[in-house]
Backbone as JSON, one array per atom type, in Angstrom:
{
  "sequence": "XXXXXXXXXXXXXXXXXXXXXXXXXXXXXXXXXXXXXXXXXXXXXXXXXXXXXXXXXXXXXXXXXXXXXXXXXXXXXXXXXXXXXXXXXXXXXXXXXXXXXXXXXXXXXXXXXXXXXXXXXXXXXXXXXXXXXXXXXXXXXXXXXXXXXXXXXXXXXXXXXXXXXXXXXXXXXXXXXXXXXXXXXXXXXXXXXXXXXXX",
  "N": [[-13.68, 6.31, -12.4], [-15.7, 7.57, -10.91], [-15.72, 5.44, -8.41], [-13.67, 6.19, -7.32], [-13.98, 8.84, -6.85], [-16.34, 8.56, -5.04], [-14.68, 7.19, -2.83], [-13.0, 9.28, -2.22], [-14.91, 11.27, -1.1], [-15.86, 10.35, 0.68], [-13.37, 9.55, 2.38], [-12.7, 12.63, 3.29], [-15.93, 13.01, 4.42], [-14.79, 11.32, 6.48], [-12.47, 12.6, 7.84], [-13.55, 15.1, 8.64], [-15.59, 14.25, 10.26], [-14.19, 13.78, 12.45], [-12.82, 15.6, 13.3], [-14.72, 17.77, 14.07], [-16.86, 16.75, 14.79], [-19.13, 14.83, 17.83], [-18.35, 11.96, 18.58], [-18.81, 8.96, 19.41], [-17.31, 6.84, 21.81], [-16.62, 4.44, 21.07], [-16.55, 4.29, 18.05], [-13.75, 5.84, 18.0], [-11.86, 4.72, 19.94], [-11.88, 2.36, 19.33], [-11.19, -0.79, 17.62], [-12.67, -0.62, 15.64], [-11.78, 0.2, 12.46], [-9.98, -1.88, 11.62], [-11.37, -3.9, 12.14], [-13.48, -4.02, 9.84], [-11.8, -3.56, 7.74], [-10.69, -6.1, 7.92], [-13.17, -7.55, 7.16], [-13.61, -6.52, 4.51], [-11.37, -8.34, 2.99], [-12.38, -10.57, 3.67], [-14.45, -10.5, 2.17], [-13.34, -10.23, -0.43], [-11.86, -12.66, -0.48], [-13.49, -14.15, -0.59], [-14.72, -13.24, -3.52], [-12.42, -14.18, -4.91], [-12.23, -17.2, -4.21], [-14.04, -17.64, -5.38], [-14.33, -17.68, -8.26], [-13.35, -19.32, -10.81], [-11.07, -19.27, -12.46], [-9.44, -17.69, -11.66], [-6.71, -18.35, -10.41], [-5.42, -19.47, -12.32], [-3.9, -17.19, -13.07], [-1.68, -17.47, -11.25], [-0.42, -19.9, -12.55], [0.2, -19.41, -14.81], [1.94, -17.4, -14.87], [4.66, -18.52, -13.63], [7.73, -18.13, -12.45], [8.16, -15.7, -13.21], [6.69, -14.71, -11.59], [7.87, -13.31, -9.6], [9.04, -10.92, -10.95], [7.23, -8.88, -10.42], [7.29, -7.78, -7.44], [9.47, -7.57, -7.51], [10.29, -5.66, -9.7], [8.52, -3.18, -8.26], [10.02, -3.07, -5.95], [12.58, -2.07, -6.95], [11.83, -0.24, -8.6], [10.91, 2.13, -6.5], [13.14, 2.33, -5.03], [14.82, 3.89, -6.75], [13.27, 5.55, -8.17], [12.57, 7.47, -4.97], [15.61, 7.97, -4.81], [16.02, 9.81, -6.82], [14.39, 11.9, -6.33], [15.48, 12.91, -4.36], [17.2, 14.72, -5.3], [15.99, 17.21, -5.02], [15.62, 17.51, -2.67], [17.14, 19.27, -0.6], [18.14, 18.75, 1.9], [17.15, 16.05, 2.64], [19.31, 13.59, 2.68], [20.58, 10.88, -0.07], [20.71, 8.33, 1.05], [19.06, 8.34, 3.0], [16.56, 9.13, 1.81], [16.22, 7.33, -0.03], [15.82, 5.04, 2.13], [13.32, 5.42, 3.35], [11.9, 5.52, 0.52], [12.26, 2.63, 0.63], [10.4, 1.51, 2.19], [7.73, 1.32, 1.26], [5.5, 1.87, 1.05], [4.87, 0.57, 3.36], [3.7, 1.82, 6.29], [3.89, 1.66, 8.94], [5.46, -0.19, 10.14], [8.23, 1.03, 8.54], [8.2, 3.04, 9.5], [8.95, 3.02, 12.4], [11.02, 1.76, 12.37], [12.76, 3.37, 11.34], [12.43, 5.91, 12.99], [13.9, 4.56, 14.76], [16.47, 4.61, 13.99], [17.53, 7.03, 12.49], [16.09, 8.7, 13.41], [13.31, 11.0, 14.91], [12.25, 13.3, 13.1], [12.87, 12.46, 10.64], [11.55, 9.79, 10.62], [8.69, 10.27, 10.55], [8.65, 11.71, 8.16], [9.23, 9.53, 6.55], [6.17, 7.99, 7.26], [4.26, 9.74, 6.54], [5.01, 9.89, 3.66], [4.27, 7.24, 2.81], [1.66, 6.5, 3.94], [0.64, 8.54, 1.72], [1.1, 7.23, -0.33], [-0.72, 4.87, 0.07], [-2.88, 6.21, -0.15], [-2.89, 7.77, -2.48], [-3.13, 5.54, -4.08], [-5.86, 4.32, -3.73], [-7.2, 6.44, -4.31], [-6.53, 6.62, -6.72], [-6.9, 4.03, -8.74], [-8.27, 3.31, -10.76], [-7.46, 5.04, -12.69], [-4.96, 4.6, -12.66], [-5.1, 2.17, -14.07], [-5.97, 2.72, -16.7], [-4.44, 4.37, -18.16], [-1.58, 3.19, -17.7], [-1.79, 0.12, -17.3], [-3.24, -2.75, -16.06], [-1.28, -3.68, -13.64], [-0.45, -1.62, -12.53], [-1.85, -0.68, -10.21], [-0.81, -2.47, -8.29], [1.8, -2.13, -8.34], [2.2, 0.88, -7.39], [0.5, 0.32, -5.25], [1.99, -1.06, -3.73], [3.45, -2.46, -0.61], [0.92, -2.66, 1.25], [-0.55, -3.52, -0.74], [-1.4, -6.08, -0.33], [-3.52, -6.1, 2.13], [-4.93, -3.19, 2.87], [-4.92, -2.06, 0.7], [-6.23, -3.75, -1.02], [-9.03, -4.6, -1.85], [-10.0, -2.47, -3.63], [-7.83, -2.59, -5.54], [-8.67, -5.26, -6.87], [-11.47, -4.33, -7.79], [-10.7, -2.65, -10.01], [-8.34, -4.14, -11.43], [-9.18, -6.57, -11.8], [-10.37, -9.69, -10.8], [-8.34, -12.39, -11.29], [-6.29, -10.51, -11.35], [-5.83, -9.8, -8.49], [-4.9, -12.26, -7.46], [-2.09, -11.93, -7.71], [-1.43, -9.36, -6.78], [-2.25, -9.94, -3.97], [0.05, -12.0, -3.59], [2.6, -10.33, -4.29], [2.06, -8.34, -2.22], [2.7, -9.54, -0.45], [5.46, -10.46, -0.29], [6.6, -8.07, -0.67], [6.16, -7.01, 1.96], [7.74, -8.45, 3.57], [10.47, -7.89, 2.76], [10.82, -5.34, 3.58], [11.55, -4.84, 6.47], [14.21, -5.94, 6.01], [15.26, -4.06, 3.88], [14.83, -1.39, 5.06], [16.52, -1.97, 6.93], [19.04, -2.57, 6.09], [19.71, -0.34, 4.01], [20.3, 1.68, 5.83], [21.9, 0.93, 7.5]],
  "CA": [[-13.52, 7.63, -11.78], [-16.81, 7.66, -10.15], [-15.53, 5.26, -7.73], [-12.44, 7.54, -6.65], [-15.24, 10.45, -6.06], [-16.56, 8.07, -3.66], [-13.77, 7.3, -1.91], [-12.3, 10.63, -1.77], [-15.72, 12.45, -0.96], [-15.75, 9.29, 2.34], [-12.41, 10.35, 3.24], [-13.09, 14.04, 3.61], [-16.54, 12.79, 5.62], [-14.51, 11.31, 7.74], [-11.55, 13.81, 8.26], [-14.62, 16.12, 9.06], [-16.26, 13.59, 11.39], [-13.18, 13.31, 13.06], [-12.22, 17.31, 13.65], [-16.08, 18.52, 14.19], [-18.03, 15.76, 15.37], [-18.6, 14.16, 19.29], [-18.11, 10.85, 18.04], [-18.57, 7.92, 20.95], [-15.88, 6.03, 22.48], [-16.47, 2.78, 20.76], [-16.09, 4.72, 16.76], [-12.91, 6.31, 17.94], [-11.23, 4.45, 20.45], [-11.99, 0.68, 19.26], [-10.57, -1.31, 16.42], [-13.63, -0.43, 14.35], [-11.65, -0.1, 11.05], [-9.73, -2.96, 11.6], [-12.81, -5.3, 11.78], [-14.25, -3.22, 8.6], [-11.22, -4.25, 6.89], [-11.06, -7.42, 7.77], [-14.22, -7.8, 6.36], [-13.05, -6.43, 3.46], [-10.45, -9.12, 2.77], [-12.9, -11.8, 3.66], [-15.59, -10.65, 0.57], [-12.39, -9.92, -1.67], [-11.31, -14.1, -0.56], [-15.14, -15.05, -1.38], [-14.3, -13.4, -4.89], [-11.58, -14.77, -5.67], [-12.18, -17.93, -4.05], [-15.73, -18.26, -6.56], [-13.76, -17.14, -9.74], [-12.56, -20.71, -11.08], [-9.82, -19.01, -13.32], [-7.93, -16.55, -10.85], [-5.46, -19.44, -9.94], [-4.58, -20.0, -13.52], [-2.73, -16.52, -13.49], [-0.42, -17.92, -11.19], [-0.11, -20.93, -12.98], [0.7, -19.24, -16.52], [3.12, -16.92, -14.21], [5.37, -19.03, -12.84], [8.84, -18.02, -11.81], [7.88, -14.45, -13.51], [5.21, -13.53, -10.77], [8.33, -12.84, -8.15], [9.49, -9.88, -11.35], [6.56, -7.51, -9.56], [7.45, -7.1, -6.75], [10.86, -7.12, -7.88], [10.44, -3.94, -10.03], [8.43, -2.56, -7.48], [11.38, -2.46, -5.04], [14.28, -1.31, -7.87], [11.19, 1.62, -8.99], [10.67, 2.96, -5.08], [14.4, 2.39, -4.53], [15.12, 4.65, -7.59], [12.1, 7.2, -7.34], [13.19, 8.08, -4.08], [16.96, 8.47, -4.99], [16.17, 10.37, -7.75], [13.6, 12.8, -5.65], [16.1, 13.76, -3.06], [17.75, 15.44, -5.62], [15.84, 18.26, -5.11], [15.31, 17.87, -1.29], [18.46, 19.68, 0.11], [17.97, 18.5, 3.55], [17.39, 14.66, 2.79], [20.09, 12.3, 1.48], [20.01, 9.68, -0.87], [20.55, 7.44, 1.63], [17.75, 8.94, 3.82], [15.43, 8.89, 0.74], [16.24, 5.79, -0.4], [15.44, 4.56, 3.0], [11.96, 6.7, 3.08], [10.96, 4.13, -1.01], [12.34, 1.67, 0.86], [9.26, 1.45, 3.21], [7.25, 0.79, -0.17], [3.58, 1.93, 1.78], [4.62, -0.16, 4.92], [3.94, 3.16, 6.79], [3.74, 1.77, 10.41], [7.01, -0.92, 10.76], [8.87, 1.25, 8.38], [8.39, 4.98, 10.29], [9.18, 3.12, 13.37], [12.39, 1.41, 12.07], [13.65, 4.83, 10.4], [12.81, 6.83, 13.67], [15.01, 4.37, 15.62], [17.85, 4.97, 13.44], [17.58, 7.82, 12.31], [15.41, 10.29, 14.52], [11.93, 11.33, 14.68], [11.69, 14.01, 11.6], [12.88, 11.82, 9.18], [10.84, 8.79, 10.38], [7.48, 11.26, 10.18], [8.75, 12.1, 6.34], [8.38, 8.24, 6.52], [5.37, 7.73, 8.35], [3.16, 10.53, 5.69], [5.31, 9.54, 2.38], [3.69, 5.82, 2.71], [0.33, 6.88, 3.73], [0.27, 9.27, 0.87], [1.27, 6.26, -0.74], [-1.53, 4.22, -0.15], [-4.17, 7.24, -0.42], [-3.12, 7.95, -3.85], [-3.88, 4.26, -4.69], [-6.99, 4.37, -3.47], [-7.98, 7.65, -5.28], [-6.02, 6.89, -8.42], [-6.48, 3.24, -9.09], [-9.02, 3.32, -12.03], [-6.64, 6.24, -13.92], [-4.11, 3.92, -13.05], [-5.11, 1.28, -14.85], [-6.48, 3.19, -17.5], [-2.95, 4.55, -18.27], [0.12, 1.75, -17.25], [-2.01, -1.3, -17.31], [-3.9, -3.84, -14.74], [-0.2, -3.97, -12.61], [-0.24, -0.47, -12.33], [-2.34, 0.13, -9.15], [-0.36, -2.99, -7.62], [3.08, -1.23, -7.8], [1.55, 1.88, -6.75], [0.08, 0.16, -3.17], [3.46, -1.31, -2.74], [3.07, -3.65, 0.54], [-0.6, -2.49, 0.85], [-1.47, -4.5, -1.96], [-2.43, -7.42, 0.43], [-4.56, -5.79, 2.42], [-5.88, -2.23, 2.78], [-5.48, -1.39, -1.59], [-6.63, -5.02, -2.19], [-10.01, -4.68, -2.3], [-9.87, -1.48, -5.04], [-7.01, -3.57, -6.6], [-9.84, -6.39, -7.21], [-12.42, -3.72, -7.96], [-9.95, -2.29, -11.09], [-7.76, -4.53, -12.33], [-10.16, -7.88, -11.71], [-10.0, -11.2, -9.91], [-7.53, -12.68, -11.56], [-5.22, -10.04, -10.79], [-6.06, -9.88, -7.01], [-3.6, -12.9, -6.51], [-0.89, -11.46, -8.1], [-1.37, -7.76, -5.67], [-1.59, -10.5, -2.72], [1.47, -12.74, -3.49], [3.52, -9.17, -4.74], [2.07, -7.47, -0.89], [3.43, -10.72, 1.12], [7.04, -10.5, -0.99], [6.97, -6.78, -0.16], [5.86, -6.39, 3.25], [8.76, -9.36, 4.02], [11.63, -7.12, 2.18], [10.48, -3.57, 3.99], [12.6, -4.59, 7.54], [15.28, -6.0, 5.48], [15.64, -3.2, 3.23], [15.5, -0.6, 5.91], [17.4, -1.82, 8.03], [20.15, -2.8, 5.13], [20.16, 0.92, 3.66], [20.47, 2.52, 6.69], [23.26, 0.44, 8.44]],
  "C": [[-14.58, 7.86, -10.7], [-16.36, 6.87, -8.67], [-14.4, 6.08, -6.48], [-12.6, 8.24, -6.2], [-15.47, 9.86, -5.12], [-15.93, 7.7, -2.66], [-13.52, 8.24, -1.17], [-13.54, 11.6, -0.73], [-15.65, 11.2, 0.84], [-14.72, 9.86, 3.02], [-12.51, 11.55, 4.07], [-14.04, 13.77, 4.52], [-16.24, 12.38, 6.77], [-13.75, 11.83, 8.61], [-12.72, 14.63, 9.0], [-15.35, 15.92, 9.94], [-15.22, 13.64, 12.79], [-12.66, 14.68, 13.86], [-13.66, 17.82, 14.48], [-17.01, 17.82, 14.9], [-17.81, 15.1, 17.16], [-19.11, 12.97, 18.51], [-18.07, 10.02, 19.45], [-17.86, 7.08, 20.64], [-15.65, 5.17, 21.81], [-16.36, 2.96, 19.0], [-15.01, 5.37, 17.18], [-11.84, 5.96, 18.87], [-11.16, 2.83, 20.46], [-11.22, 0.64, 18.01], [-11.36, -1.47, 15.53], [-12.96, -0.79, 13.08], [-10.98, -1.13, 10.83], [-10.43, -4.03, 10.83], [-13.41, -4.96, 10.75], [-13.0, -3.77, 7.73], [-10.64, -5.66, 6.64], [-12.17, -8.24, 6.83], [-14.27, -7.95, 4.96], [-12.7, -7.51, 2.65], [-11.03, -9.99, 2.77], [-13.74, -11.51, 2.39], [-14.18, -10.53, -0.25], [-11.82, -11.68, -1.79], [-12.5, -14.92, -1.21], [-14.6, -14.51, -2.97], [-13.47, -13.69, -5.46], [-11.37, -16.58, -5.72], [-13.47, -18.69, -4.98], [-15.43, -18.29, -7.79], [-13.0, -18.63, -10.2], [-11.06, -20.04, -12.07], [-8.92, -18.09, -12.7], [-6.96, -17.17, -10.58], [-4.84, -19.42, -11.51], [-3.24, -19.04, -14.02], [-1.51, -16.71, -13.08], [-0.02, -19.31, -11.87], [0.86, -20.32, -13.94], [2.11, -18.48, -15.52], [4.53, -17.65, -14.24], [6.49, -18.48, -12.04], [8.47, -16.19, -12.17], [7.19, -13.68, -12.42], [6.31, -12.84, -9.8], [9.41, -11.23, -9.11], [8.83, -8.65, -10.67], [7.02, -6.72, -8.84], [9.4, -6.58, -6.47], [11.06, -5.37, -8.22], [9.59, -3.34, -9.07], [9.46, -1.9, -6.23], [12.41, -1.59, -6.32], [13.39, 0.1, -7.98], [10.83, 2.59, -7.64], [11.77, 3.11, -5.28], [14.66, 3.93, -5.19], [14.74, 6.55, -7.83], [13.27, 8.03, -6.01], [15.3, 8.52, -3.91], [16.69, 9.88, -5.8], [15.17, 11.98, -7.11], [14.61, 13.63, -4.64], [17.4, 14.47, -3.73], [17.4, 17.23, -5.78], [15.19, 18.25, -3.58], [16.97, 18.15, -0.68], [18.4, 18.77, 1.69], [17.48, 16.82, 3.8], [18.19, 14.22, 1.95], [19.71, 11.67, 0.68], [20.04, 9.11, 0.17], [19.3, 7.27, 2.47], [16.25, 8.53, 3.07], [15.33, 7.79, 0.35], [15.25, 4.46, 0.85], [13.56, 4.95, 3.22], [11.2, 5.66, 1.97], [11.4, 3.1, 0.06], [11.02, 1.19, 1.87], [7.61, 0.88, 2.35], [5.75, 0.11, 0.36], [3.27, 0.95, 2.9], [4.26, 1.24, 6.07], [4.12, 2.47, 8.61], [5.05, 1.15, 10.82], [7.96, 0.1, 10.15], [9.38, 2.64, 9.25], [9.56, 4.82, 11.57], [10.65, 2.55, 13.55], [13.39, 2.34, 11.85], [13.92, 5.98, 11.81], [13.49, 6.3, 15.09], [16.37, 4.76, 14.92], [18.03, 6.03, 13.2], [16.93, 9.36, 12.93], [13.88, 10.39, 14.04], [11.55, 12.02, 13.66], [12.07, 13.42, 10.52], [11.78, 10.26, 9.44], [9.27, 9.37, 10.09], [7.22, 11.39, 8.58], [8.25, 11.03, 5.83], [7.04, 7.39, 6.47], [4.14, 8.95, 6.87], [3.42, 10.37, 4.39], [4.18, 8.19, 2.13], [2.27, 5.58, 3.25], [-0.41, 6.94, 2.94], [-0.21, 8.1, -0.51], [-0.06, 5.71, -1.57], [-3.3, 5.25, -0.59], [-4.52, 6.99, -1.91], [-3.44, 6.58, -4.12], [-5.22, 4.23, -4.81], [-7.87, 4.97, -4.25], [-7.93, 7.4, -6.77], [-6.13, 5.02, -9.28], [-7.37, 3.09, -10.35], [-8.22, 4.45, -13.19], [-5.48, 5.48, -14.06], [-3.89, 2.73, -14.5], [-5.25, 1.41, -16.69], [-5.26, 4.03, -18.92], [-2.12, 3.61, -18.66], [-0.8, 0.52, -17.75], [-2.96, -1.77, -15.8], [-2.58, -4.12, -13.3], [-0.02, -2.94, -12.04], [-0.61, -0.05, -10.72], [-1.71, -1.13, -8.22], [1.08, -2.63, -7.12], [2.66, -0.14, -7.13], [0.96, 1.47, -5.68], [1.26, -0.55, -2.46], [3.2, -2.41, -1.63], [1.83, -3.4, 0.7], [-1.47, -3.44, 0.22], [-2.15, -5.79, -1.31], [-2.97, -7.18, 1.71], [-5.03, -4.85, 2.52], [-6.0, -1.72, 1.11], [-6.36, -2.93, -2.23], [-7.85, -4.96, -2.28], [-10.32, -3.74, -3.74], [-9.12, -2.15, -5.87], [-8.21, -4.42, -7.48], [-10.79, -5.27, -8.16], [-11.7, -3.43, -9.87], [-9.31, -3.01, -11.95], [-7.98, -6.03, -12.66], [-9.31, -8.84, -10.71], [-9.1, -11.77, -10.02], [-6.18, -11.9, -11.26], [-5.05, -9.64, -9.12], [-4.83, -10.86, -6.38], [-2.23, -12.74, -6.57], [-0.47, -9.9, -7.02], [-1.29, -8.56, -4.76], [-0.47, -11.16, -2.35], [2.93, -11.32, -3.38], [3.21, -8.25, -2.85], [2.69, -8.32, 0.1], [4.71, -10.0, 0.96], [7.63, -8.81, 0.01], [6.99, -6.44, 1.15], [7.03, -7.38, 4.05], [9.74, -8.39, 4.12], [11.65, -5.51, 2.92], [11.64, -3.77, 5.26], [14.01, -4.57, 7.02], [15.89, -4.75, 4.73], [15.91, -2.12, 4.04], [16.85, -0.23, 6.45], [19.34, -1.85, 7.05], [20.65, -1.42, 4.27], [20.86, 1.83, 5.11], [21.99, 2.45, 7.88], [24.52, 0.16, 7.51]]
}
């Protein structure tokens, strides 16, 4: 939990840096967080790459590891059907399309607001954000709850790279390669699925 405070209370510093602050050119118009999460990804490859037993989960896995991101797609798909039963003004199909994006927020917004128009790719575009926020915030309650897989469905395509370091942090090393193999699978299936609900 403590970590989640720290997240969340960063966020807010930087929402607040961001509204209030003169901030120079090179923190707000460079690829700062980029290279910060890059970074990221490289200490999260040192720990997994020092851990002699994180490989073995895909070993014991085998054909099972590609169920993840399996139920991850059928439980977005579903969710979001089952949600737009109380949004008058989006379809299933709409909604469906909306999980189907499954925290890709940038290819999927921009796929949804060619087909479909700008206010529903936006709905897009802040659903799969929210997405990845709540991961961020919630992945130690996650785990604590559902299990160690928990905060990997919950970052959805994410999972291999901006949730994977908290992934690592929560549900350990060993499960790190299972959130990166389950964020490839996913972030593959996001055009396809779009584009396959929508047409």
């Amino acid at each position: 939990m403590k970590g989640s405070l720290t997240i969340l209370c960063c966020f807010i510093a930087g929402v607040l840096a961001g509204l209030f602050a003169e901030l120079p050119a090179w923190v707000t118009e460079s690829d700062l967080t980029l290279w910060v999460l890059y970074a990221l990804i490289f200490f999260v490859g040192i720990g997994i790459g020092g851990d002699a037993t994180t490989f073995s989960v895909l070993k014991k896995s085998n054909v099972r590891i590609f169920l993840i991101p399996a139920a991850i797609i059928v439980g977005s798909l579903a969710g979001a059907a089952g949600a737009s039963v109380f949004l008058s003004d989006v379809s299933v199909k709409d909604a469906m399309a909306i999980g189907s994006g499954l925290g890709y927020y940038s290819l999927s917004s921009i796929y949804i607001t060619e087909m479909r128009g700008e206010t529903l790719g936006t709905i897009a575009l802040l659903s799969n954000i929210l997405r990845e926020i709540f991961t961020l915030l919630a992945a130690p309650l996650l785990v604590a709850w559902f299990g160690r897989t928990a905060p990997i469905a919950s970052a959805g395509a994410t999972a291999m790279d901006t949730t994977l370091p908290i992934i690592t942090l929560n549900s350990g090393k060993d499960f790190a390669i299972l959130a990166l193999f389950s964020g490839v699978v996913l972030t593959i299936a996001v055009p396809i699925l779009v584009t396959f609900i929508l047409t």
